mmCIF file of C-alpha atoms in Angstrom:
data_model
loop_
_atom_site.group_PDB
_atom_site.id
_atom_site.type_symbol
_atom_site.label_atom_id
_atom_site.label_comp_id
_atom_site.label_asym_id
_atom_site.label_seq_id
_atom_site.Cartn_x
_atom_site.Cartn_y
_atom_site.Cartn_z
ATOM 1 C CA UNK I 14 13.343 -59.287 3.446
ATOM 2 C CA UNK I 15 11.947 -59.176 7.140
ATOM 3 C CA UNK I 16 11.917 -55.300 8.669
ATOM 4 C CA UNK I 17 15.918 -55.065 10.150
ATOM 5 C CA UNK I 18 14.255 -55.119 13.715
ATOM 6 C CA UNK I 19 12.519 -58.866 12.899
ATOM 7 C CA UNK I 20 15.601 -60.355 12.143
ATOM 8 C CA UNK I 21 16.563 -62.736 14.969
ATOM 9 C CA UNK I 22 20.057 -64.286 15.433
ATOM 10 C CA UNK I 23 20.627 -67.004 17.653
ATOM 11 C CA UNK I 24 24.336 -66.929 19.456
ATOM 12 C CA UNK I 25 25.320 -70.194 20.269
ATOM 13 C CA UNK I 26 27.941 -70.387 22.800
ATOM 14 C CA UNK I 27 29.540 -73.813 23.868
ATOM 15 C CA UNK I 28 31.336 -73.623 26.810
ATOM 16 C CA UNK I 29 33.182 -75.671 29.789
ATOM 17 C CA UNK I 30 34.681 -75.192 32.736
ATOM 18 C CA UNK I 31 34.833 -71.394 31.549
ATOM 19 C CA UNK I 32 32.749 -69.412 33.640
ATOM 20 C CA UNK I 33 34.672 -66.118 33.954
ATOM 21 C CA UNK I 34 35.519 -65.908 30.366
ATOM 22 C CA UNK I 35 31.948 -67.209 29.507
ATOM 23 C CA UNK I 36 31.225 -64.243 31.600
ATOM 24 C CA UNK I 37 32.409 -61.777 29.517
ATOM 25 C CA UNK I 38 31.035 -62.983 26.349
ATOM 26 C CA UNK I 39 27.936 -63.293 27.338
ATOM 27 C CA UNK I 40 28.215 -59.599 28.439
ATOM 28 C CA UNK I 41 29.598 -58.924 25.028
ATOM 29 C CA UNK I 42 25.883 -60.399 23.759
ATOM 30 C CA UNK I 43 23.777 -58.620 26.125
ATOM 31 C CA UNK I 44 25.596 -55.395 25.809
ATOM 32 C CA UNK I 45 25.024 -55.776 21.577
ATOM 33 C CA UNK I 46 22.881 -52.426 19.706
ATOM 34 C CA UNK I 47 20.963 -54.893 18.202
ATOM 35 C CA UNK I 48 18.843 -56.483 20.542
ATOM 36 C CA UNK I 49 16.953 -58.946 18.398
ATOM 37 C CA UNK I 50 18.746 -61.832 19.925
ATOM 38 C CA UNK I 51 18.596 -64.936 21.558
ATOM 39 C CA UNK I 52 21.376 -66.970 23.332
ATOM 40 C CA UNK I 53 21.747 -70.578 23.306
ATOM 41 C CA UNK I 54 24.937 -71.687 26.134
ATOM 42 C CA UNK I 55 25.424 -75.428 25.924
ATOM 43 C CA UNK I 56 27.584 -76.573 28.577
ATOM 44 C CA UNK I 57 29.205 -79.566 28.906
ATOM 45 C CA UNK I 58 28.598 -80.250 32.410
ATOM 46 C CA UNK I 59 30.651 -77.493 33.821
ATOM 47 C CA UNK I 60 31.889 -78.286 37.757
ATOM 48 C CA UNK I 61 33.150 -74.738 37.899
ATOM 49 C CA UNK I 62 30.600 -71.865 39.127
ATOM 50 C CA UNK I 63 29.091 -71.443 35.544
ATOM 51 C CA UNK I 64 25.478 -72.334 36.361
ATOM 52 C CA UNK I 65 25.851 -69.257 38.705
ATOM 53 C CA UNK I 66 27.540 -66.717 36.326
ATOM 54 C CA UNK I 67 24.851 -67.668 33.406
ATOM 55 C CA UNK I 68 21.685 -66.397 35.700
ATOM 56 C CA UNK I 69 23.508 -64.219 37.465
ATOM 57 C CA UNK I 70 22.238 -62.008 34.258
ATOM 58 C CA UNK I 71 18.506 -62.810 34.444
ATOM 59 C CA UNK I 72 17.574 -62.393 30.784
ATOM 60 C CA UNK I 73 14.889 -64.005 29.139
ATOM 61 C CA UNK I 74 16.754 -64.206 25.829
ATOM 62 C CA UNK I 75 19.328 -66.686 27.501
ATOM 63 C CA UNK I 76 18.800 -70.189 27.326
ATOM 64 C CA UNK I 77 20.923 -72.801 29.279
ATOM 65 C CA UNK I 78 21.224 -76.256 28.224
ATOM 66 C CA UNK I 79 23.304 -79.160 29.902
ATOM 67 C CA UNK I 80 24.977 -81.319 27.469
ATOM 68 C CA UNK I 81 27.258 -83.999 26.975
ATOM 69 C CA UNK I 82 29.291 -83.536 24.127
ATOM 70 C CA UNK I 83 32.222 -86.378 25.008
ATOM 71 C CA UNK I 84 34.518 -83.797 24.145
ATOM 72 C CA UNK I 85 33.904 -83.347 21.040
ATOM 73 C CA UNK I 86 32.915 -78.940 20.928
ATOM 74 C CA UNK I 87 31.480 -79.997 17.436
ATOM 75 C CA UNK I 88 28.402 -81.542 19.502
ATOM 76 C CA UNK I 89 27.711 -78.983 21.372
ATOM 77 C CA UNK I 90 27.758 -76.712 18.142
ATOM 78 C CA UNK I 91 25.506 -78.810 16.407
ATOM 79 C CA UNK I 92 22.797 -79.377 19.879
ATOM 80 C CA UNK I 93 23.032 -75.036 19.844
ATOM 81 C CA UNK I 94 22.365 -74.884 16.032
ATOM 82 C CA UNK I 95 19.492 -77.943 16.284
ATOM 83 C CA UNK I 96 17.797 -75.954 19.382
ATOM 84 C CA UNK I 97 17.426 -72.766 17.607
ATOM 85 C CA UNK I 98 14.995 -70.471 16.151
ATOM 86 C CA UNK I 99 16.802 -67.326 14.203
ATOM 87 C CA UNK I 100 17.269 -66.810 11.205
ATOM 88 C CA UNK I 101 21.093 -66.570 11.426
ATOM 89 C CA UNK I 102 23.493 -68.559 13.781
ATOM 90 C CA UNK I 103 26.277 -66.413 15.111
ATOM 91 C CA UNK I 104 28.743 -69.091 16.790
ATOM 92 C CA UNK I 105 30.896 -67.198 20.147
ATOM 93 C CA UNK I 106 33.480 -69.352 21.480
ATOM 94 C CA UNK I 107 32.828 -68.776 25.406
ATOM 95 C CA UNK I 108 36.039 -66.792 25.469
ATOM 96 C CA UNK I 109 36.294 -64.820 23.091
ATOM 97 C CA UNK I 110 33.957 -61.587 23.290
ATOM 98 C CA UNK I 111 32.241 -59.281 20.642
ATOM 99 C CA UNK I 112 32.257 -55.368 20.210
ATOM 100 C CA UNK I 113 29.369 -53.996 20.869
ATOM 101 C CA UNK I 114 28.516 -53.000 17.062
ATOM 102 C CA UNK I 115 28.912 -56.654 15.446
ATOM 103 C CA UNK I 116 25.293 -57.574 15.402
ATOM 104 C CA UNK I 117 24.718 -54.509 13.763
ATOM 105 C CA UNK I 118 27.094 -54.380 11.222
ATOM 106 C CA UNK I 119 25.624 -57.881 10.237
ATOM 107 C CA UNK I 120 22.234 -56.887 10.035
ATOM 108 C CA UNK I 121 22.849 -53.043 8.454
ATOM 109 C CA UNK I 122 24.191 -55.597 5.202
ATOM 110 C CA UNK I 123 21.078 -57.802 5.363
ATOM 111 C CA UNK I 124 18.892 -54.430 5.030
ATOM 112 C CA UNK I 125 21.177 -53.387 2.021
ATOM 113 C CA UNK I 126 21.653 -56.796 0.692
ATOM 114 C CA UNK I 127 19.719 -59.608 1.780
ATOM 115 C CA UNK I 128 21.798 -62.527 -0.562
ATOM 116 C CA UNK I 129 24.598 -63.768 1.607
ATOM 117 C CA UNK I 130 24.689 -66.653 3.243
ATOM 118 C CA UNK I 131 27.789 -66.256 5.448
ATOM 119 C CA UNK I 132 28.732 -63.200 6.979
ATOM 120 C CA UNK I 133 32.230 -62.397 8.827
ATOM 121 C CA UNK I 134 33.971 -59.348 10.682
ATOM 122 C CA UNK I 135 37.348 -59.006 11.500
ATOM 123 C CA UNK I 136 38.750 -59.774 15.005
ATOM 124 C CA UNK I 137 41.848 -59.074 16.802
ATOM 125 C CA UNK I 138 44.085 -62.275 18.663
ATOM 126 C CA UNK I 139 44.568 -61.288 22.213
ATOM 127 C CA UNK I 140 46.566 -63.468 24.327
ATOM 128 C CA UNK I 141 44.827 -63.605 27.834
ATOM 129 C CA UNK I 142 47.961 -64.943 29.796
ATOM 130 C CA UNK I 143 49.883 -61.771 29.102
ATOM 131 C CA UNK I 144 46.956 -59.191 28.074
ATOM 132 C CA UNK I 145 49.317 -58.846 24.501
ATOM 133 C CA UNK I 146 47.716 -58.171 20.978
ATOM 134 C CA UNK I 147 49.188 -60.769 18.744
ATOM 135 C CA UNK I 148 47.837 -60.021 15.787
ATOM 136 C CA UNK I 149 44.812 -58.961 13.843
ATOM 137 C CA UNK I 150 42.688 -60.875 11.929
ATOM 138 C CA UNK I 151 41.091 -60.022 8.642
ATOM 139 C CA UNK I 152 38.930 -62.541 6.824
ATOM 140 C CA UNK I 153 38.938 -61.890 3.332
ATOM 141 C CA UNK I 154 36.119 -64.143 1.184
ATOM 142 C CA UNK I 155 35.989 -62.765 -2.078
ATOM 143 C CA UNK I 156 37.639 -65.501 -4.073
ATOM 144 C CA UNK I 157 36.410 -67.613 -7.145
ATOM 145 C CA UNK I 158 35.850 -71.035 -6.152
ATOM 146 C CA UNK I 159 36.254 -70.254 -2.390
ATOM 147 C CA UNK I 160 36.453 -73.735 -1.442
ATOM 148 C CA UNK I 161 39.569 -74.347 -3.891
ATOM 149 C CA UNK I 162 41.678 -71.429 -2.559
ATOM 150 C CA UNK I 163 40.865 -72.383 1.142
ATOM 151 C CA UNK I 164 41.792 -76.081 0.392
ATOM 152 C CA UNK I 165 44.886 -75.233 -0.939
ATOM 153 C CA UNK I 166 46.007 -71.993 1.003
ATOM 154 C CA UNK I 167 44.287 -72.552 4.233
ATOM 155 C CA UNK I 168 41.454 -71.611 6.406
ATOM 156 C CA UNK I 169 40.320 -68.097 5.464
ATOM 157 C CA UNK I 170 37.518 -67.765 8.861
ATOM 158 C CA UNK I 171 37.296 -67.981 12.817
ATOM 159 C CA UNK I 172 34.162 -69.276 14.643
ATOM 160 C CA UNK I 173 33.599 -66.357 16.534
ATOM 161 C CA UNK I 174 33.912 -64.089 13.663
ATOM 162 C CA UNK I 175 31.377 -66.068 10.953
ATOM 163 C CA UNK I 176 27.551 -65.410 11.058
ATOM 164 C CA UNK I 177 25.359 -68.599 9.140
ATOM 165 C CA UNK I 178 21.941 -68.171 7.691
ATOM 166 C CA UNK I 179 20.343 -71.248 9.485
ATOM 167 C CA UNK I 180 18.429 -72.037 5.732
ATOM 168 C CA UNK I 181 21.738 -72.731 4.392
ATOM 169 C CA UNK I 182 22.765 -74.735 6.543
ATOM 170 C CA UNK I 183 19.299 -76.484 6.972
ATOM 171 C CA UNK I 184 18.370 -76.902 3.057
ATOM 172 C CA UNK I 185 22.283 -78.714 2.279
ATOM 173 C CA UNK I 186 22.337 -80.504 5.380
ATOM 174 C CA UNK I 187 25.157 -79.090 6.995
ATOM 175 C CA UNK I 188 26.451 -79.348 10.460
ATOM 176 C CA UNK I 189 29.823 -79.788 12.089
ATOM 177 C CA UNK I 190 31.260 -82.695 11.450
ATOM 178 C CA UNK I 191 31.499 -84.689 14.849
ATOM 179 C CA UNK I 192 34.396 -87.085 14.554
ATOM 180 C CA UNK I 193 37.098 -87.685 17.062
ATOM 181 C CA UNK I 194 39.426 -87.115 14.113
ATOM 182 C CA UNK I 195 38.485 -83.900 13.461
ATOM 183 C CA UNK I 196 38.434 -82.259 16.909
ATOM 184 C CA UNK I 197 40.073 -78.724 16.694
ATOM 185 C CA UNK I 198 39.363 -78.211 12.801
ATOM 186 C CA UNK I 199 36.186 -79.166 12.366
ATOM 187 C CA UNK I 200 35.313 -75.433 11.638
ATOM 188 C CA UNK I 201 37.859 -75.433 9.136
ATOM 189 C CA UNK I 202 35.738 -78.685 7.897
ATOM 190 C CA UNK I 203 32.564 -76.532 7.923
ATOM 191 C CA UNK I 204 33.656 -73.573 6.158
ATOM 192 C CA UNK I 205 35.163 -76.048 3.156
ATOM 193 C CA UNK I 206 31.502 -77.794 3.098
ATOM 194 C CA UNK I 207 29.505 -74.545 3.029
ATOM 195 C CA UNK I 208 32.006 -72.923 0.505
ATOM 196 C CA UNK I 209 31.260 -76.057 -1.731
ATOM 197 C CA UNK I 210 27.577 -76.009 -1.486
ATOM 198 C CA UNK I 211 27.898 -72.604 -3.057
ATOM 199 C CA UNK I 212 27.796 -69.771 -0.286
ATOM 200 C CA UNK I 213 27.779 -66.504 -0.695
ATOM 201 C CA UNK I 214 30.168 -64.758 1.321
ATOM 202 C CA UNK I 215 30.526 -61.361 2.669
ATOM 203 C CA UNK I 216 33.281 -59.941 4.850
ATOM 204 C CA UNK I 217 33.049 -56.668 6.631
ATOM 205 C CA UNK I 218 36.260 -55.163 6.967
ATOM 206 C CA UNK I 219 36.138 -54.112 10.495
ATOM 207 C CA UNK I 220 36.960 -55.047 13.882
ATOM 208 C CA UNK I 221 34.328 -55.922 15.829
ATOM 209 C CA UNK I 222 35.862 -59.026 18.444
ATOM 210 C CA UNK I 223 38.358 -60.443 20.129
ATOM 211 C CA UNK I 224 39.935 -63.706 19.688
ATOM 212 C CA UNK I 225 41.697 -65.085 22.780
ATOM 213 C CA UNK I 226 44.264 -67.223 22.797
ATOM 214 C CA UNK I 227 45.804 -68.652 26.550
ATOM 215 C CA UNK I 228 46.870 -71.957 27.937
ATOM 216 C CA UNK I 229 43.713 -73.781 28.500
ATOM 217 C CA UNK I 230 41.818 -73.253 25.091
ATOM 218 C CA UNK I 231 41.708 -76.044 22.800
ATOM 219 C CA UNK I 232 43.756 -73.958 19.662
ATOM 220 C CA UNK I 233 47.206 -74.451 22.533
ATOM 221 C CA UNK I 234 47.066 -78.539 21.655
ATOM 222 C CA UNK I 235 49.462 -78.417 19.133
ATOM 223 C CA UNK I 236 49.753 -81.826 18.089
ATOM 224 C CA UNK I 237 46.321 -83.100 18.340
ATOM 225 C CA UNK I 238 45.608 -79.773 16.087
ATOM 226 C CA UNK I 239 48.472 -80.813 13.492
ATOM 227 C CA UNK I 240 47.116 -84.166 13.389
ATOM 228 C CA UNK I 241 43.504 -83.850 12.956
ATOM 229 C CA UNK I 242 44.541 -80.799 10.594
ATOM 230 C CA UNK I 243 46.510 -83.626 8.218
ATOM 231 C CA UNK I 244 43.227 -85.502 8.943
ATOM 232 C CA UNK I 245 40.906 -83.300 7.335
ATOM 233 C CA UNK I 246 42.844 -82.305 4.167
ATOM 234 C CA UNK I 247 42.929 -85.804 3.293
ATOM 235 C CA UNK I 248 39.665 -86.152 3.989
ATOM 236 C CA UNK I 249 38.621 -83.378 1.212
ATOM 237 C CA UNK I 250 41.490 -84.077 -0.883
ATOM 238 C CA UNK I 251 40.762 -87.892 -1.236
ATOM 239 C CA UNK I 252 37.057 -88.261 -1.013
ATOM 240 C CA UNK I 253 35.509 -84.686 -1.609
ATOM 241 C CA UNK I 254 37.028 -82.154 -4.023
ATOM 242 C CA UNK I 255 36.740 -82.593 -7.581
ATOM 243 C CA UNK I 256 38.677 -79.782 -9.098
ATOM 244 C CA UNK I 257 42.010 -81.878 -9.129
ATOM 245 C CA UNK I 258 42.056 -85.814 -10.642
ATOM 246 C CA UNK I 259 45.623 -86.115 -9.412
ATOM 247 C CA UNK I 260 44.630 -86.154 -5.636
ATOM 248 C CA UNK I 261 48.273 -87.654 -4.704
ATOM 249 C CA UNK I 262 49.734 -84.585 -6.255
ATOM 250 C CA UNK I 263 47.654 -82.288 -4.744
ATOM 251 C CA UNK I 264 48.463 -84.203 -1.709
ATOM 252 C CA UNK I 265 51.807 -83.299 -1.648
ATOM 253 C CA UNK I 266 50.919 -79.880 -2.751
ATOM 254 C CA UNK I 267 49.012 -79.121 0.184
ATOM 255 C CA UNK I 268 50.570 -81.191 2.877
ATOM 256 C CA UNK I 269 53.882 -78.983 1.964
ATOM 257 C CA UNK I 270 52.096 -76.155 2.660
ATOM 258 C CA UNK I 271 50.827 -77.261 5.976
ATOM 259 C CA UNK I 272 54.529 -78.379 7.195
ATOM 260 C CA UNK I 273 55.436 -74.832 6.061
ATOM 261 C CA UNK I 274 53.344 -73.154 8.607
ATOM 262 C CA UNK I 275 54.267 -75.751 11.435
ATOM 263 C CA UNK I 276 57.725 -75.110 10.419
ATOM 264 C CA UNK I 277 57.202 -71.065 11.009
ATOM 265 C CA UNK I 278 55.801 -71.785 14.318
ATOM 266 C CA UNK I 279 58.318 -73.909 15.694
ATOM 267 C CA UNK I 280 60.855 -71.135 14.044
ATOM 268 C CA UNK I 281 59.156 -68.707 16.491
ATOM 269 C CA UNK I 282 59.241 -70.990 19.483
ATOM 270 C CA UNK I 283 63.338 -70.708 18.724
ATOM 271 C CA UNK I 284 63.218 -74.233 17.967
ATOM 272 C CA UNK I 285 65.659 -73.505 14.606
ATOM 273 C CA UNK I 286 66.880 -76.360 14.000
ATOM 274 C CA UNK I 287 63.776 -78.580 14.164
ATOM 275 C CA UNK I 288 61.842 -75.709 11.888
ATOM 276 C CA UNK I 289 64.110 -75.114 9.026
ATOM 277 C CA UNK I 290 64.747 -78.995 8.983
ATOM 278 C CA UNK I 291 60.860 -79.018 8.143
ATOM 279 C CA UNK I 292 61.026 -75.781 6.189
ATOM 280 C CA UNK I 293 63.757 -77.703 4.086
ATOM 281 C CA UNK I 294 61.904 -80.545 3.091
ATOM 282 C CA UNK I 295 58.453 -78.786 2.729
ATOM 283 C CA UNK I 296 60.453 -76.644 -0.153
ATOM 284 C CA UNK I 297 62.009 -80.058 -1.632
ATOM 285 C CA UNK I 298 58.872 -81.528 -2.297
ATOM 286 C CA UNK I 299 56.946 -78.238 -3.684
ATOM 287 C CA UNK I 300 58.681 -75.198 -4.243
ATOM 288 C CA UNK I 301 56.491 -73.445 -7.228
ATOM 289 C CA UNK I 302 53.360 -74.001 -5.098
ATOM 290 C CA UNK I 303 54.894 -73.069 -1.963
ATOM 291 C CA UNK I 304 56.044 -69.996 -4.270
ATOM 292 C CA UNK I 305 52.516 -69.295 -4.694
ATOM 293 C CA UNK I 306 51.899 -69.326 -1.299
ATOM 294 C CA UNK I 307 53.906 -67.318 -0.010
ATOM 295 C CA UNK I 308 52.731 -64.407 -2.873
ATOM 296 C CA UNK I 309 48.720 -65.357 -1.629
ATOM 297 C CA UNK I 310 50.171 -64.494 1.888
ATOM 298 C CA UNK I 311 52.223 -61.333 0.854
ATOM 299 C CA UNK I 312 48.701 -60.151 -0.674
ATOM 300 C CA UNK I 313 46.119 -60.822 1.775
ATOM 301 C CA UNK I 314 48.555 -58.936 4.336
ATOM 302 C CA UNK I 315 49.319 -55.796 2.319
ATOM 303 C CA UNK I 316 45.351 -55.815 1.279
ATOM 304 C CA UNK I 317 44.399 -56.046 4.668
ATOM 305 C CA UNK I 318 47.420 -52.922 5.516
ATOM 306 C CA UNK I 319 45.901 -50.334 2.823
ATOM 307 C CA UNK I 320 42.744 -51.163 3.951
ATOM 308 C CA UNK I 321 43.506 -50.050 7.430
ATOM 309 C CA UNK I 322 45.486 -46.989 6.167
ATOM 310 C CA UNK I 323 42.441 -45.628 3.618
ATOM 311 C CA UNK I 324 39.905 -46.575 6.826
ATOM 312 C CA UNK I 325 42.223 -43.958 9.291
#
């Protein structure tokens, strides 16, 4: 293992049309205890003032690269990961922001425990519009056959939160995947691809970012999300997993499960009618394994609540 000090990370940060958010996360970076850094901002041709917020900071350790990415954020990922040199890729949507400890915390495990190959903190959902805390976020990984439970139950991880060793991703040939179809989850695609290439996970049960949430980020486009989310679950269902021979069942298994969550959310939009309609029918078609959901749910949230208590 390299001295803690000679362990560079590489932040890539995609960004457009952001420039005061990307403002504070790049703050966020340079303001890190661990200074063994370098940031990689690729910006899809920004015609706001970004140019002028990125060197209004004047450090060497920033890197600013012009790029097309057709808008597909998956590009730009992929031209950050391709252009750099550390030895772990730390991915920082260009509004959310870090605590200044997160870097840190990543490398203190390294030092104790250099076999992981993803690392993640916790974050908490702020919604910029109205300065509220949502919720927070707390990414548990240590499952059996990872890629299984996130199939079924959903993605487990956040960009902003997940730290990659680039070796990983380098030696299985991994990138995001860069297909119209998959715009919005295509880090839900890349977390079910490393998780099946056998990743070792570690998640550090602490809070150390924000993940914002307001009308102009790409997570608000509901039903390109819902789409492209159907989109990749048939894509791993049908051509990809292996665990399951009956992929139709498993189909209707899963795609129950994801009408069940749209049918929460448009429950807490006060559209009632239109979510228990969907609620309805996502119970008709599979109600043990919606059972079973449900239960996974209950236990990740009352984990993630003692945890917090036995941490005060």
């Amino acid at each position: 293992m390299k001295n803690i000090q000679q362990v560079l990370i590489s932040v890539v940060i995609p960004t457009f049309n952001h420039a005061e958010y990307l403002r504070k996360a790049i703050s966020s970076v340079i303001n890190q205890t661990y200074k063994n850094f370098e940031v990689i901002i690729i910006d899809n041709h920004s015609t706001d003032h970004t140019r002028e917020v990125i060197e209004s900071f004047g450090d060497s350790r920033i890197r600013y690269l012009k790029f097309k990415n057709k808008g597909v954020i998956a590009s730009s990922r992929n031209k950050g990961i391709n252009e750099s040199s550390g030895d772990w890729i730390a991915f920082l949507d260009s509004d959310d922001f870090w605590y200044k400890e997160r870097l840190a915390r990543v490398v203190n495990i390294l030092e104790e425990r250099d076999t992981f190959d993803v690392i993640t903190t916790d974050e908490i959902v702020r919604n910029l519009d109205d300065h509220r805390i949502r919720r927070v976020l707390r990414y548990t990984t240590n499952f059996n056959n990872f890629y299984k439970k996130m199939l079924l139950y959903g993605n487990r991880l956040s960009t902003s939160a997940v730290c990659v060793r680039k070796e990983f991703l380098t030696m299985n040939n991994i990138l995001f995947d860069e297909r119209k179809e998959f715009i919005t989850v295509e880090d839900y695609d890349l977390w079910l691809r490393i998780s099946l290439n056998g990743a070792k996970f570690k998640s550090i049960r602490s809070i150390q970012g924000e993940y914002s949430i307001h009308e102009g980020n790409s997570s608000s486009r509901e039903n390109i999300h819902r789409t492209n989310g159907i989109n990749l679950l048939r894509e791993h269902i049908f051509n990809i997993q292996n665990f399951d021979k009956d992929k139709e069942k498993l189909w209707s298994k899963i795609n129950s499960r994801f009408n069940f969550n749209f049918s929460l959310k448009e429950i807490r939009k006060l559209n009632l009618i239109e979510g228990l309609k969907s609620m309805t029918v996502s119970f008709s078609k599979s109600p043990l394994f919606l059972s079973s959901y449900i239960l996974f749910i209950i236990y990740i949230k009352t984990s993630s609540f003692i945890f917090s208590i036995f941490r005060k």
